[in-house]
Short mmCIF file of C-alpha atoms and ligand atoms in Angstrom, two decimals:
data_model
loop_
_atom_site.label_atom_id
_atom_site.label_comp_id
_atom_site.label_asym_id
_atom_site.label_seq_id
_atom_site.Cartn_x
_atom_site.Cartn_y
_atom_site.Cartn_z
CA MET A 1 -12.93 11.71 -26.45
CA SER A 2 -11.04 15.24 -24.35
CA ASP A 3 -7.86 16.11 -26.02
CA VAL A 4 -7.62 18.10 -22.44
CA LEU A 5 -4.28 15.64 -21.05
CA PRO A 6 -5.44 14.33 -17.14
CA PRO A 7 -2.40 15.93 -14.92
CA VAL A 8 -0.35 14.44 -13.77
CA LEU A 9 2.58 15.00 -10.04
CA GLU A 10 6.13 15.27 -10.71
CA ILE A 11 7.93 14.41 -7.65
CA VAL A 12 12.03 14.23 -7.10
CA GLY A 13 12.60 11.89 -4.46
CA ARG A 14 14.82 11.96 -1.56
CA ILE A 15 13.97 15.36 -0.05
CA PRO A 16 14.00 15.14 3.47
CA LEU A 17 10.77 16.55 4.62
CA GLN A 18 10.13 18.85 8.18
CA GLY A 19 7.72 20.89 10.10
CA GLU A 20 4.01 20.06 10.33
CA VAL A 21 1.09 19.13 8.47
CA ARG A 22 -2.94 19.77 9.16
CA ILE A 23 -4.99 17.17 8.22
CA SER A 24 -8.72 17.67 7.02
CA GLY A 25 -11.90 16.19 8.22
CA ALA A 26 -12.13 12.80 7.81
CA LYS A 27 -13.62 11.33 3.89
CA ASN A 28 -15.51 8.77 5.55
CA SER A 29 -17.21 10.37 7.62
CA ALA A 30 -18.01 13.35 6.12
CA LEU A 31 -19.43 11.28 3.18
CA VAL A 32 -22.06 9.42 5.50
CA ILE A 33 -22.96 12.07 7.39
CA LEU A 34 -24.09 14.45 4.89
CA THR A 35 -26.01 11.57 3.79
CA GLY A 36 -27.54 11.45 7.31
CA THR A 37 -28.59 15.42 6.92
CA LEU A 38 -32.22 13.57 4.69
CA LEU A 39 -32.65 11.89 7.99
CA CYS A 40 -33.51 15.85 9.57
CA GLY A 41 -36.17 18.01 8.89
CA GLU A 42 -34.57 21.11 9.78
CA ASP A 43 -30.93 23.02 9.43
CA CYS A 44 -28.10 21.06 9.35
CA HIS A 45 -23.99 23.29 9.56
CA ILE A 46 -21.37 20.84 9.35
CA ARG A 47 -17.66 22.19 10.12
CA ASN A 48 -14.56 20.35 9.11
CA VAL A 49 -16.21 19.74 5.60
CA PRO A 50 -13.35 18.00 2.84
CA ARG A 51 -12.57 19.89 -0.21
CA LEU A 52 -12.19 15.98 -1.86
CA MET A 53 -13.71 14.84 -5.64
CA ASP A 54 -16.42 12.89 -3.25
CA VAL A 55 -17.79 15.26 -1.55
CA GLU A 56 -18.15 17.52 -4.68
CA SER A 57 -20.19 14.64 -6.19
CA MET A 58 -22.14 14.02 -2.71
CA MET A 59 -23.21 17.69 -2.62
CA GLU A 60 -24.44 17.18 -6.57
CA ILE A 61 -26.40 14.22 -5.24
CA LEU A 62 -28.23 15.98 -2.54
CA THR A 63 -28.98 18.83 -4.39
CA PHE A 64 -30.86 16.37 -6.90
CA PHE A 65 -32.19 15.35 -4.22
CA GLY A 66 -34.39 18.44 -3.06
CA LEU A 67 -31.87 19.95 -0.62
CA LYS A 68 -30.25 23.29 -0.21
CA ILE A 69 -26.60 23.64 0.17
CA GLN A 70 -23.90 26.27 0.62
CA ARG A 71 -20.61 25.62 1.53
CA GLN A 72 -18.35 28.27 2.98
CA GLY A 73 -14.78 27.09 3.48
CA ASP A 74 -14.73 24.40 5.21
CA THR A 75 -18.58 24.27 6.15
CA LEU A 76 -21.02 23.01 5.26
CA ASP A 77 -25.16 24.39 5.46
CA VAL A 78 -27.83 21.41 5.08
CA ASP A 79 -31.23 22.18 4.38
CA ALA A 80 -32.91 19.05 4.26
CA ARG A 81 -36.99 20.20 4.43
CA HIS A 82 -38.40 19.67 1.55
CA ILE A 83 -37.00 15.95 -0.04
CA THR A 84 -38.45 16.04 -3.69
CA GLN A 85 -37.22 12.99 -5.04
CA SER A 86 -36.86 9.75 -3.46
CA SER A 87 -34.86 8.24 -6.77
CA ALA A 88 -30.88 8.80 -7.69
CA PRO A 89 -30.09 8.45 -11.16
CA TYR A 90 -26.64 6.06 -12.13
CA GLU A 91 -25.06 8.80 -13.48
CA LEU A 92 -24.55 10.18 -10.02
CA VAL A 93 -24.65 7.22 -7.65
CA SER A 94 -21.71 5.66 -10.04
CA LYS A 95 -19.26 8.20 -9.47
CA LEU A 96 -19.38 7.91 -5.75
CA ARG A 97 -20.82 4.02 -3.89
CA ALA A 98 -21.03 5.97 -0.74
CA SER A 99 -23.91 7.19 -2.40
CA PHE A 100 -25.65 4.40 -1.72
CA PHE A 101 -25.61 4.65 1.81
CA ALA A 102 -28.63 7.03 0.89
CA ILE A 103 -31.18 4.41 0.60
CA GLY A 104 -30.88 3.99 4.75
CA PRO A 105 -32.26 7.48 5.77
CA LEU A 106 -34.74 7.87 2.57
CA LEU A 107 -36.72 5.24 3.27
CA ALA A 108 -36.36 5.87 6.78
CA ARG A 109 -37.74 9.56 5.90
CA LEU A 110 -40.21 9.69 2.85
CA GLY A 111 -41.14 5.32 3.38
CA VAL A 112 -39.95 4.92 -0.66
CA ALA A 113 -36.71 4.65 -1.64
CA ARG A 114 -35.05 3.94 -5.64
CA VAL A 115 -31.27 3.77 -5.80
CA PRO A 116 -28.92 2.16 -8.51
CA LEU A 117 -26.53 -0.48 -7.80
CA PRO A 118 -23.87 0.88 -7.62
CA GLY A 119 -21.59 -1.77 -9.13
CA GLY A 120 -17.73 -3.13 -8.77
CA CYS A 121 -15.37 -0.90 -7.89
CA ALA A 122 -11.34 -1.73 -8.30
CA ILE A 123 -10.61 -2.74 -5.52
CA GLY A 124 -13.29 -5.67 -5.65
CA ALA A 125 -17.09 -6.38 -6.41
CA ARG A 126 -18.09 -4.70 -3.42
CA PRO A 127 -22.15 -6.09 -3.15
CA VAL A 128 -25.04 -4.44 -1.18
CA ASP A 129 -26.88 -7.42 0.11
CA LEU A 130 -26.27 -7.23 3.69
CA HIS A 131 -27.19 -3.17 4.25
CA VAL A 132 -30.61 -5.10 1.47
CA ARG A 133 -30.96 -7.73 4.01
CA GLY A 134 -31.45 -5.25 7.27
CA LEU A 135 -33.58 -2.73 5.68
CA ARG A 136 -36.03 -6.29 4.75
CA GLU A 137 -35.59 -7.17 8.40
CA MET A 138 -37.22 -3.03 8.99
CA GLY A 139 -40.40 -4.38 7.32
CA ALA A 140 -39.13 -2.71 4.09
CA HIS A 141 -39.85 -4.20 0.62
CA VAL A 142 -37.24 -4.25 -1.11
CA HIS A 143 -36.53 -5.90 -5.25
CA ILE A 144 -33.61 -5.19 -7.64
CA GLU A 145 -34.97 -4.46 -11.36
CA HIS A 146 -32.48 -3.05 -14.47
CA GLY A 147 -29.94 -2.25 -12.01
CA VAL A 148 -31.80 -0.26 -9.43
CA VAL A 149 -32.93 -0.80 -5.51
CA HIS A 150 -36.31 -0.53 -5.33
CA ALA A 151 -37.23 -0.75 -1.97
CA VAL A 152 -40.84 0.61 -0.38
CA VAL A 153 -42.82 0.58 3.51
CA PRO A 154 -45.99 -0.84 3.15
CA GLY A 155 -48.84 0.44 5.72
CA SER A 156 -50.70 4.14 6.14
CA SER A 157 -47.27 4.90 8.17
CA ARG A 158 -44.93 4.12 6.11
CA ARG A 159 -42.44 3.25 9.02
CA LEU A 160 -39.99 1.04 9.03
CA LYS A 161 -39.99 -1.26 11.95
CA GLY A 162 -37.12 -1.85 14.91
CA ALA A 163 -35.51 -5.51 14.55
CA LYS A 164 -32.59 -7.12 15.52
CA ILE A 165 -30.38 -7.62 12.69
CA TYR A 166 -27.44 -10.06 12.44
CA LEU A 167 -23.93 -8.79 10.08
CA ASP A 168 -22.71 -11.48 8.34
CA PHE A 169 -19.35 -9.18 8.46
CA PRO A 170 -18.68 -5.48 10.30
CA SER A 171 -19.34 -3.55 6.32
CA VAL A 172 -19.09 -0.38 7.29
CA GLY A 173 -21.29 0.69 4.58
CA ALA A 174 -24.34 -1.86 5.71
CA THR A 175 -23.46 -0.61 9.82
CA GLU A 176 -24.19 3.21 8.83
CA THR A 177 -27.53 2.50 6.12
CA LEU A 178 -28.85 0.96 9.26
CA MET A 179 -27.55 3.09 11.73
CA MET A 180 -29.37 5.80 9.91
CA ALA A 181 -32.42 4.09 8.99
CA ALA A 182 -33.23 2.82 12.72
CA THR A 183 -32.76 6.05 14.56
CA LEU A 184 -36.51 7.16 12.85
CA ALA A 185 -38.03 3.52 12.62
CA GLU A 186 -41.03 2.36 15.10
CA GLY A 187 -39.13 0.25 17.79
CA ASP A 188 -36.96 -0.91 18.63
CA THR A 189 -32.85 -1.82 16.42
CA THR A 190 -30.40 -3.89 17.29
CA ILE A 191 -27.17 -4.32 15.14
CA GLU A 192 -25.78 -6.90 15.89
CA ASN A 193 -21.55 -7.92 14.33
CA ALA A 194 -21.73 -4.39 13.60
CA ALA A 195 -18.53 -2.18 12.54
CA GLN A 196 -16.85 -0.56 14.81
CA GLU A 197 -14.66 1.98 12.71
CA PRO A 198 -15.32 6.19 13.97
CA GLU A 199 -15.99 7.08 11.22
CA VAL A 200 -19.70 5.13 12.78
CA VAL A 201 -19.16 6.22 15.78
CA ASP A 202 -18.89 9.76 14.49
CA LEU A 203 -22.30 8.97 12.67
CA ALA A 204 -23.66 8.15 15.47
CA ASN A 205 -22.89 10.95 17.43
CA PHE A 206 -24.11 13.13 14.57
CA CYS A 207 -27.39 11.27 14.84
CA ARG A 208 -27.63 12.38 18.76
CA ALA A 209 -26.36 15.75 18.21
CA MET A 210 -29.67 15.53 15.98
CA GLY A 211 -32.21 13.84 19.28
CA ALA A 212 -31.51 10.02 17.50
CA LYS A 213 -31.63 7.60 20.66
CA ILE A 214 -28.45 5.54 19.17
CA ARG A 215 -26.76 3.42 22.58
CA GLY A 216 -23.45 1.13 21.65
CA ALA A 217 -21.34 2.91 18.71
CA GLY A 218 -17.79 1.78 18.38
CA THR A 219 -18.60 -1.63 19.65
CA ASN A 220 -20.11 -4.72 17.88
CA THR A 221 -23.80 -4.32 18.97
CA ILE A 222 -25.79 -0.93 18.48
CA GLN A 223 -28.94 -0.15 19.80
CA ILE A 224 -30.76 2.37 18.13
CA VAL A 225 -34.34 3.26 19.95
CA GLY A 226 -36.30 4.95 17.01
CA VAL A 227 -38.09 8.34 17.12
CA PRO A 228 -40.22 10.32 15.32
CA ARG A 229 -38.51 12.80 14.07
CA LEU A 230 -34.67 14.31 13.94
CA HIS A 231 -33.35 18.24 15.00
CA ALA A 232 -31.15 20.93 13.55
CA VAL A 233 -27.61 20.34 14.26
CA ASP A 234 -24.20 21.33 14.50
CA TRP A 235 -21.32 18.96 13.92
CA SER A 236 -17.54 19.04 13.17
CA ILE A 237 -16.64 16.45 11.35
CA VAL A 238 -13.85 14.26 13.55
CA PRO A 239 -9.70 14.06 11.57
CA ASP A 240 -9.36 11.38 8.56
CA ARG A 241 -7.28 8.99 10.50
CA ILE A 242 -6.50 7.18 7.19
CA GLU A 243 -4.77 11.37 5.91
CA ALA A 244 -2.65 10.74 9.29
CA GLY A 245 -1.61 7.76 8.41
CA THR A 246 -0.40 8.80 4.89
CA PHE A 247 1.50 11.65 6.27
CA LEU A 248 3.03 8.80 9.05
CA VAL A 249 4.36 6.80 6.07
CA ALA A 250 5.90 9.98 3.71
CA GLY A 251 7.56 10.62 7.23
CA ALA A 252 8.73 6.74 7.27
CA ILE A 253 9.52 6.63 3.72
CA THR A 254 11.73 9.59 4.02
CA GLN A 255 13.37 9.04 7.58
CA SER A 256 12.16 12.40 7.95
CA GLU A 257 10.95 13.87 11.26
CA ILE A 258 6.85 15.41 10.96
CA SER A 259 4.06 16.38 12.82
CA ILE A 260 0.18 16.09 12.62
CA PHE A 261 -2.30 17.60 13.82
CA PRO A 262 -5.36 17.93 14.58
CA VAL A 263 -6.01 14.03 14.84
CA VAL A 264 -7.51 11.25 17.56
CA PRO A 265 -4.68 9.48 18.60
CA ASP A 266 -6.94 6.27 19.77
CA HIS A 267 -7.62 6.33 16.00
CA LEU A 268 -4.52 5.59 14.79
CA THR A 269 -3.15 2.48 17.27
CA ALA A 270 -2.58 -0.60 14.94
CA VAL A 271 -0.68 1.73 12.39
CA VAL A 272 0.75 3.45 15.26
CA ALA A 273 1.80 0.15 16.71
CA LYS A 274 3.58 -1.14 12.37
CA LEU A 275 5.58 2.21 12.70
CA GLU A 276 6.77 1.65 15.82
CA GLU A 277 7.68 -3.02 15.00
CA MET A 278 9.68 -1.06 12.86
CA GLY A 279 11.96 0.96 15.09
CA HIS A 280 10.37 4.67 14.44
CA ARG A 281 9.16 6.32 17.19
CA ILE A 282 5.73 8.10 17.69
CA VAL A 283 5.54 10.90 20.13
CA GLN A 284 2.16 12.21 21.20
CA ASP A 285 2.98 16.53 21.54
CA GLY A 286 -0.62 17.52 23.52
CA LEU A 287 -3.95 15.39 22.67
CA ASN A 288 -4.35 15.74 18.88
CA ARG A 289 -0.67 16.11 17.41
CA LEU A 290 1.29 13.15 16.76
CA ARG A 291 5.18 13.52 15.23
CA ILE A 292 7.35 10.58 14.08
CA VAL A 293 10.66 10.07 14.88
CA PRO A 294 12.42 8.33 12.57
CA THR A 295 14.57 5.17 12.58
CA ASP A 296 17.11 4.99 9.89
CA CYS A 297 17.14 1.14 9.67
CA PRO A 298 13.62 0.43 9.63
CA GLN A 299 12.36 -2.88 10.01
CA ALA A 300 10.04 -5.42 7.77
CA VAL A 301 6.74 -6.00 9.43
CA ASP A 302 3.94 -8.31 8.29
CA ILE A 303 0.88 -6.78 8.03
CA GLU A 304 -2.62 -8.12 7.86
CA THR A 305 -5.46 -6.16 6.95
CA LEU A 306 -8.90 -6.10 9.13
CA PRO A 307 -12.31 -4.86 10.71
CA PHE A 308 -11.37 -1.87 12.94
CA PRO A 309 -9.74 -1.75 15.34
CA GLY A 310 -7.68 -4.16 13.51
CA PHE A 311 -4.35 -3.00 10.71
CA PRO A 312 -6.38 -0.76 8.38
CA THR A 313 -6.98 -1.92 5.10
CA ASP A 314 -7.12 1.87 3.87
CA MET A 315 -3.90 1.75 4.83
CA GLN A 316 -2.54 -1.61 3.13
CA ALA A 317 -0.74 0.01 -0.44
CA GLN A 318 1.24 2.68 2.04
CA PHE A 319 2.37 0.23 4.31
CA LEU A 320 3.13 -2.07 1.32
CA ALA A 321 5.59 0.38 -0.28
CA LEU A 322 6.74 1.02 3.00
CA MET A 323 8.01 -1.78 3.56
CA THR A 324 9.53 -2.45 -0.03
CA LEU A 325 12.42 -0.09 1.51
CA ALA A 326 12.55 -1.72 5.03
CA GLU A 327 15.14 -4.74 5.93
CA GLY A 328 14.24 -7.88 5.36
CA ASN A 329 10.76 -9.54 4.32
CA SER A 330 7.60 -9.14 4.69
CA VAL A 331 4.31 -10.54 4.37
CA VAL A 332 1.23 -7.60 3.54
CA THR A 333 -2.17 -9.53 2.92
CA GLU A 334 -5.49 -7.82 2.29
CA THR A 335 -8.49 -10.06 3.80
CA VAL A 336 -11.65 -7.46 3.20
CA PHE A 337 -11.37 -6.24 -0.21
CA GLU A 338 -10.56 -9.18 -3.19
CA ASN A 339 -8.84 -6.87 -5.92
CA ARG A 340 -6.55 -3.98 -3.78
CA MET A 341 -3.13 -4.92 -4.86
CA ARG A 342 -3.36 -2.94 -8.33
CA HIS A 343 -0.34 -0.67 -6.94
CA VAL A 344 2.00 -4.16 -6.65
CA ALA A 345 2.78 -4.16 -10.41
CA GLU A 346 3.03 -0.09 -10.42
CA LEU A 347 5.50 -0.17 -7.55
CA LYS A 348 7.54 -3.12 -9.48
CA ARG A 349 8.18 -0.98 -12.33
CA MET A 350 10.13 1.34 -9.39
CA GLY A 351 12.49 -1.18 -9.10
CA ALA A 352 10.45 -3.01 -5.33
CA ASN A 353 10.48 -6.79 -5.23
CA ILE A 354 7.72 -7.97 -4.79
CA ARG A 355 5.34 -11.49 -5.26
CA LEU A 356 2.19 -11.97 -5.39
CA ARG A 357 0.68 -14.76 -3.89
CA GLY A 358 -3.36 -14.31 -4.39
CA ASN A 359 -4.20 -11.75 -1.56
CA ASN A 360 -0.48 -11.77 -0.16
CA ALA A 361 2.40 -10.31 -1.39
CA LEU A 362 5.87 -11.14 -0.07
CA ILE A 363 8.39 -8.63 -0.03
CA SER A 364 11.95 -8.15 0.24
CA GLY A 365 13.45 -4.75 0.93
CA VAL A 366 15.42 -3.39 -1.34
CA PRO A 367 17.77 -0.61 -0.64
CA LEU A 368 16.44 2.07 -3.02
CA LEU A 369 13.54 2.40 -5.67
CA SER A 370 14.02 4.15 -8.76
CA GLY A 371 11.92 7.10 -9.90
CA ALA A 372 9.52 5.63 -13.05
CA PRO A 373 6.42 7.31 -14.51
CA VAL A 374 3.34 5.49 -12.84
CA MET A 375 0.09 4.35 -12.89
CA SER A 376 -2.30 5.02 -9.85
CA SER A 377 -5.69 2.91 -10.46
CA ASP A 378 -7.40 3.36 -7.28
CA LEU A 379 -7.53 6.25 -4.44
CA ARG A 380 -5.04 4.38 -1.23
CA ALA A 381 -2.87 2.96 -5.05
CA SER A 382 -2.22 6.95 -5.61
CA ALA A 383 -1.43 7.75 -2.79
CA ALA A 384 0.91 5.16 -2.03
CA LEU A 385 2.62 5.74 -5.23
CA VAL A 386 2.86 9.06 -4.30
CA LEU A 387 4.85 7.98 -1.45
CA ALA A 388 7.26 5.81 -3.19
CA GLY A 389 7.82 8.53 -5.25
CA LEU A 390 8.98 10.89 -2.60
CA ALA A 391 11.57 8.49 -1.66
CA ALA A 392 12.57 7.33 -5.28
CA GLU A 393 16.08 8.15 -6.34
CA GLY A 394 16.02 10.87 -9.35
CA LYS A 395 11.61 11.67 -10.99
CA THR A 396 8.41 10.07 -10.47
CA LEU A 397 5.86 10.43 -12.80
CA VAL A 398 2.85 10.31 -11.04
CA GLN A 399 -0.39 10.08 -13.75
CA GLY A 400 -4.33 8.79 -12.73
CA LEU A 401 -4.75 11.76 -9.89
CA HIS A 402 -9.08 12.24 -9.95
CA HIS A 403 -8.37 8.64 -7.81
CA LEU A 404 -6.11 10.51 -5.49
CA ASP A 405 -8.28 13.39 -5.46
CA ARG A 406 -11.33 12.01 -4.81
CA GLY A 407 -9.94 11.16 -1.36
CA TYR A 408 -7.27 13.65 -0.38
CA ASP A 409 -7.43 17.27 0.42
CA ARG A 410 -4.56 19.06 -1.27
CA LEU A 411 -1.67 16.35 -0.77
CA ASP A 412 0.77 17.75 -2.93
CA ARG A 413 0.29 21.30 -1.38
CA LYS A 414 0.42 19.92 1.74
CA LEU A 415 3.78 17.69 0.65
CA GLN A 416 4.70 21.07 -1.13
CA GLY A 417 4.56 22.92 2.79
CA LEU A 418 6.62 19.59 4.66
CA GLY A 419 9.93 20.86 1.92
CA ALA A 420 8.82 18.45 -0.74
CA GLN A 421 9.87 18.99 -4.54
CA ILE A 422 6.64 17.74 -5.61
CA ARG A 423 4.35 19.57 -8.51
CA ARG A 424 1.17 18.89 -10.56
CA LEU A 425 1.52 19.30 -13.96
CA GLU A 426 -1.36 20.59 -15.95
CA THR A 427 -0.25 23.25 -18.78
CA PRO A 428 0.07 21.80 -22.03
CA GLU A 429 3.60 23.09 -21.84
CA GLU A 430 3.97 20.93 -18.68
CA LEU A 431 2.56 18.12 -20.13
CA ALA A 432 3.56 17.25 -24.16
CA HIS A 433 6.49 15.72 -22.76
CA ILE A 434 4.68 13.46 -20.64
CA PRO A 435 4.60 10.09 -22.13
CA GLN A 436 0.79 8.93 -21.02
CA LEU A 437 0.42 5.61 -19.59
CA ALA A 438 -2.50 2.93 -19.10
CA LEU A 439 -2.68 0.45 -16.28
CA LYS A 440 -1.49 -3.18 -17.03
CA GLU A 441 -4.38 -6.04 -15.38
CA ILE A 442 -1.97 -7.96 -13.09
C1 LIG B 1 -15.80 1.54 4.23
O1 LIG B 1 -17.16 1.05 2.35
C2 LIG B 1 -15.12 3.06 3.27
N1 LIG B 1 -15.79 3.14 2.57
C3 LIG B 1 -13.42 1.81 2.28
O2 LIG B 1 -12.81 3.51 2.34
C4 LIG B 1 -13.57 1.60 3.25
O3 LIG B 1 -11.83 0.55 3.09
C5 LIG B 1 -14.28 -0.13 4.45
O4 LIG B 1 -14.83 1.07 4.35
C6 LIG B 1 -13.88 -0.90 4.85
O5 LIG B 1 -12.44 -0.60 5.75
C7 LIG B 1 -16.69 4.82 2.78
O6 LIG B 1 -16.69 4.96 4.03
C8 LIG B 1 -17.37 6.13 1.89
P1 LIG B 1 -17.56 -2.35 3.75
P2 LIG B 1 -17.27 0.32 2.18
O7 LIG B 1 -18.84 -1.89 3.78
O8 LIG B 1 -18.93 0.43 3.14
C9 LIG B 1 -18.30 -6.97 1.67
C10 LIG B 1 -11.52 4.26 0.71
O9 LIG B 1 -10.32 4.45 0.07
N2 LIG B 1 -19.58 -6.88 1.63
O10 LIG B 1 -17.37 -2.15 5.13
O11 LIG B 1 -18.11 -0.12 1.28
C11 LIG B 1 -17.34 -5.51 0.58
O12 LIG B 1 -17.67 -6.51 -0.67
C12 LIG B 1 -12.90 3.43 0.58
O13 LIG B 1 -11.52 5.37 1.64
C13 LIG B 1 -20.36 -7.55 1.71
O14 LIG B 1 -20.06 -9.12 1.07
O15 LIG B 1 -16.73 -1.08 2.92
C14 LIG B 1 -15.87 -5.30 1.53
O16 LIG B 1 -15.56 -7.38 1.26
C15 LIG B 1 -11.87 2.17 -0.60
N3 LIG B 1 -21.63 -7.51 1.30
C16 LIG B 1 -16.62 -5.91 2.80
O17 LIG B 1 -17.64 -6.56 3.03
C17 LIG B 1 -22.51 -6.28 1.98
O18 LIG B 1 -23.53 -5.63 1.76
C18 LIG B 1 -15.74 -5.02 4.17
O19 LIG B 1 -16.88 -3.52 3.45
C19 LIG B 1 -21.28 -4.72 2.05
C20 LIG B 1 -19.66 -5.09 2.26
#
């Protein structure tokens, strides 16, 4: 047991923010596009890659497969000529669920892949049955043994076959895995009830830039005509709509006027609509810049998470924190993941008035939250606790930062840039007086 104490974020609340913040490349696009480099037998030059623990883990896994990766600032050069491994070790996959998506490009490129089941995580069971079923429909023989998915394409060509695939749920990961697999398959593939998230579109455009034939990404029907090989590419990752949404909520919860850029406004339609329904004004200053002009009397609104273009589940926790301080009652309903309300108990420690009924949080707005030591349970929950800390009276100490650092590129530094009183306590001296919390089961 390491006796190095994990860092803690210390936030002094009720400090107005001001200025503008730069939005990094999208985590959920970067991760899957990095697995997409496995499809390419040449060089991939990937720009605007965020600095995240998850990206480091993905680079570790791809290097394990034999890829050569060099980083220069926020650019990665990936040489995927030689894949020397078709199986991924559990200790790497268990660190990063998205690495399971590599099964698609590995199978498409090599005709064989062995990838451990990623298992569940804090927010839900997260099975991969839709990925496996789709690969079987493309002709792969897939069996699961000792927690590992073994997949092989029979026949001399070892090429997957095009297929008509219907997804029971518009799963982002399953759509991405199967779309990548289909790019090198023999014949045509159609994915019905496909996910329409902007990250799916960014992946499709990345594959098309390598020579793939894909139509309909961003709609619920994607068509792919397989090609024998893909070529070198120079690609820039889209801005992170969830990081952008998190900063808009930072402006709203502290009643501060701030700007965010670069963003793709169309990726934030549902988030902007809910902020405007509360009474905030969102102004578009130019093509890729948004500014929040907060109301001083934010109204409570109901939120129900849905696949894109519905309200994103990855913004649920942040909005739930916002609703704790809004005028009136609201209901926040999580429909995508079965266990994504673990931030509620910690927000209640800060004085929020919330009752949980299954996946519905019934919230009565309070005039003020009070700072407290709180513990993160997952990535977006940690962001919600930071936001609540920015609005709370006194000091908040956020623990479990390994969750935050997985998916936010220097969030505390960026908030400091907007004038927040937030600092990362790391040294034994700084941490000496911090009570080490344990996460409670709700
Ligand atoms: C992606 O996860 C994102 N992760 C998640 O972001 C995001 O919350 C999610 O999409 C939904 O938008 C990445 O892109 C790396 P799904 P993914 O497959 O692909 C069920 C964050 O905070 N399902 O769309 O794993 C599943 O259990 C993370 O950045 C099956 O039943 O999500 C869930 O209930 C968290 N069988 C629902 O579908 C399957 O085979 C949605 O999952 C696949 C999924």
